Amino acid sequence: MSKRIKVIDIFTASVDQNYTVMGWVRTFRNNQFISVNDGSCLANLQVVADSDKMGEDLTKRITSGAGISISGKLIVSQGKGQSVELIAEQIEILGDCDPETYPIQLKNRPSLEYLREIAHLRFRTNAFGAIFRVRHALAYGIHKFFNDRGFFYMHSPIITASDAEGAGEMFQVTTLNLKDVPKNEDGSVNFKEDFFEKHTNLTVSGQLEAELAALALGQVYTFGPTFRAENSNTTRHLAEFWMIEPEVAFNDLDDNMDLAEDMLKYLIQYALDHCAEDLAFLEQRLLDEEKNKPQAERSEMSLLQKLNFCLEHPFERVSYTEAIEILKNSKPNKRGQFQYPVDKWGADLQSEHERYLVEKHFKKPVILTNYPKDIKAFYMRMNDDNNTVRAMDVLFPGIGEIIGGSQREERMEVLLNRMQEMHIPADEMSWFLDTRKYGSVPHAGFGLGFERLVLFVTGMTNIRDVIPFPRFPGSAEF
RNA sequence: GCCCCCUUAGCUCAGUCGGUUAGAGCGACGGACUGUUAAUCCGCAGGUCCCAGGUUCAAGUCCUGGAGGGGGCGCCA
């Protein structure tokens, strides 16, 4: 048997040579043509088989989804539609696939909703193959972007005793027997008996740990799983997701915005450069899906147009105060079309307001800055007006907030004041506050929701479709 | 957590005002077919109408409750 070659490589391999290809059958046409996919790329390899030579028994086992190995000679294709094809000399069924029960036939049209319920098999479809190859490219691109800029990849802890970050509800981590929980005399749980001898949770953010590293190594980023026990039921929330959190010493808010914009543009370009075939497929998928929608609900731009548009235009940088003025004077606000009317400075922006700014007013990504201190986290740097903080939210069309970040409050006294105001227990945070005690310097960072980026780049609309095994309230299948 | 919608064949969906034996396309299965491209053509089978109650002479259709799914909002990345 000749050496095995992947489908992606065979398209550029020398013809008139013998190769072995292993993959899964997509279709079998005319008792002669087997489309084989091995996941290395979107395209299938056309295998030309002689059913007389194969015999009836083998022919019957070539069904959609079957695992198969083919050895033969690669030739310039005798038909249209592909450059090369493999003339089968030897075919072996590696794994049979019962067509009566196999739920994915290429000619079928299973919905995304249905595929979500068979998440273990949806990898076999063109769409999810494309999505997860793009997801990989983006993950790799993130490491490359930061590595090329001299950042250090920092692993922040997944289990943490800190629950003072205020970033959301946390999942508890415990080895205590829940049927017989050890109690203190006052009836509270005795965590001294627990594995870590204290109350621990899954992390909701690696930021505070990243700050410690940045204030020594200069430029760091984390990229790891993040857990929020919020009861969020939306197309943009997961209970378990991946987050990228760069943190840079000596950066101010403007540097932070530059880094965020550079990074997003780099990653979009990286996907365009390395996933052209998959993105073209996803673009077509989106067009097909939107054919059934009324004109008004269709996207103004195709997927590739949208991605290129983001690359070509600078993100709009607007302060919260300016945004409120725009919203106050906007048509939908004056006509009472907002569910939450915009009337006074200080209120948090609702997603309908963010969508208006991004999708209607500016029609491009927007970075909102300098929010009122009362609606932002304790660690954000106070401006001289004593009223706003150096926060930034990057808003993308269709996604909403893709990045949230800020310049950090490096002044110990101001930080302590803010913690007191917001009831953050400073005594539990001494490890964090020590950075402000010993050689504190200005610094800034942000968090990028990885799945929200994948959503945007793939043109998908539900975040559960861009992570292999989605976890959300009421569901931790597979 | 709140609001709205959906659940009929393996998949995607029709099913009129509550009225006879439940409909289509695709898939699967049987057959034909050696240059097909989601192949095509012929044939055939396939139903707990999500579940449990209720109203009615009669329920896929109406009512109540439950389960599962989807979308919107809130929280956020």
PDB file of C-alpha atoms in Angstrom, chain A residues 8 40 80 87 97 119 133 150 167 176 200 215 238 274 276 283 290 303 333 350 354 438 444 473:
ATOM      1  CA  ILE A   8      -5.745  18.844   1.266  1.00  0.00           C
ATOM      2  CA  SER A  40      -8.283  18.432   6.271  1.00  0.00           C
ATOM      3  CA  LYS A  80     -15.321  18.826 -14.864  1.00  0.00           C
ATOM      4  CA  ILE A  87      -8.447   5.953  -9.706  1.00  0.00           C
ATOM      5  CA  CYS A  97     -22.013   3.440   8.558  1.00  0.00           C
ATOM      6  CA  ALA A 119     -23.101  17.855  18.395  1.00  0.00           C
ATOM      7  CA  ARG A 133     -11.163  25.031  10.868  1.00  0.00           C
ATOM      8  CA  GLY A 150       6.868  40.145  22.045  1.00  0.00           C
ATOM      9  CA  ALA A 167     -17.503  39.727  36.620  1.00  0.00           C
ATOM     10  CA  LEU A 176     -17.079  18.052  49.835  1.00  0.00           C
ATOM     11  CA  THR A 200     -13.031  27.998  45.574  1.00  0.00           C
ATOM     12  CA  LEU A 215       3.681  44.474  35.944  1.00  0.00           C
ATOM     13  CA  LEU A 238     -22.051  30.554  27.060  1.00  0.00           C
ATOM     14  CA  HIS A 274      -5.730  31.095   5.610  1.00  0.00           C
ATOM     15  CA  ALA A 276     -10.431  31.385   1.951  1.00  0.00           C
ATOM     16  CA  GLU A 283     -20.588  33.166   2.828  1.00  0.00           C
ATOM     17  CA  GLU A 290     -31.130  34.619   3.889  1.00  0.00           C
ATOM     18  CA  LEU A 303     -19.708  37.824   4.753  1.00  0.00           C
ATOM     19  CA  ASN A 333     -35.344  57.819  20.276  1.00  0.00           C
ATOM     20  CA  GLN A 350     -28.925  48.691  26.172  1.00  0.00           C
ATOM     21  CA  GLU A 354     -25.354  49.687  20.832  1.00  0.00           C
ATOM     22  CA  TYR A 438       5.395  48.180  45.030  1.00  0.00           C
ATOM     23  CA  ALA A 444      -4.086  48.661  30.433  1.00  0.00           C
ATOM     24  CA  PRO A 473     -28.008  26.724  31.392  1.00  0.00           C
TER      25      PRO A 473
END
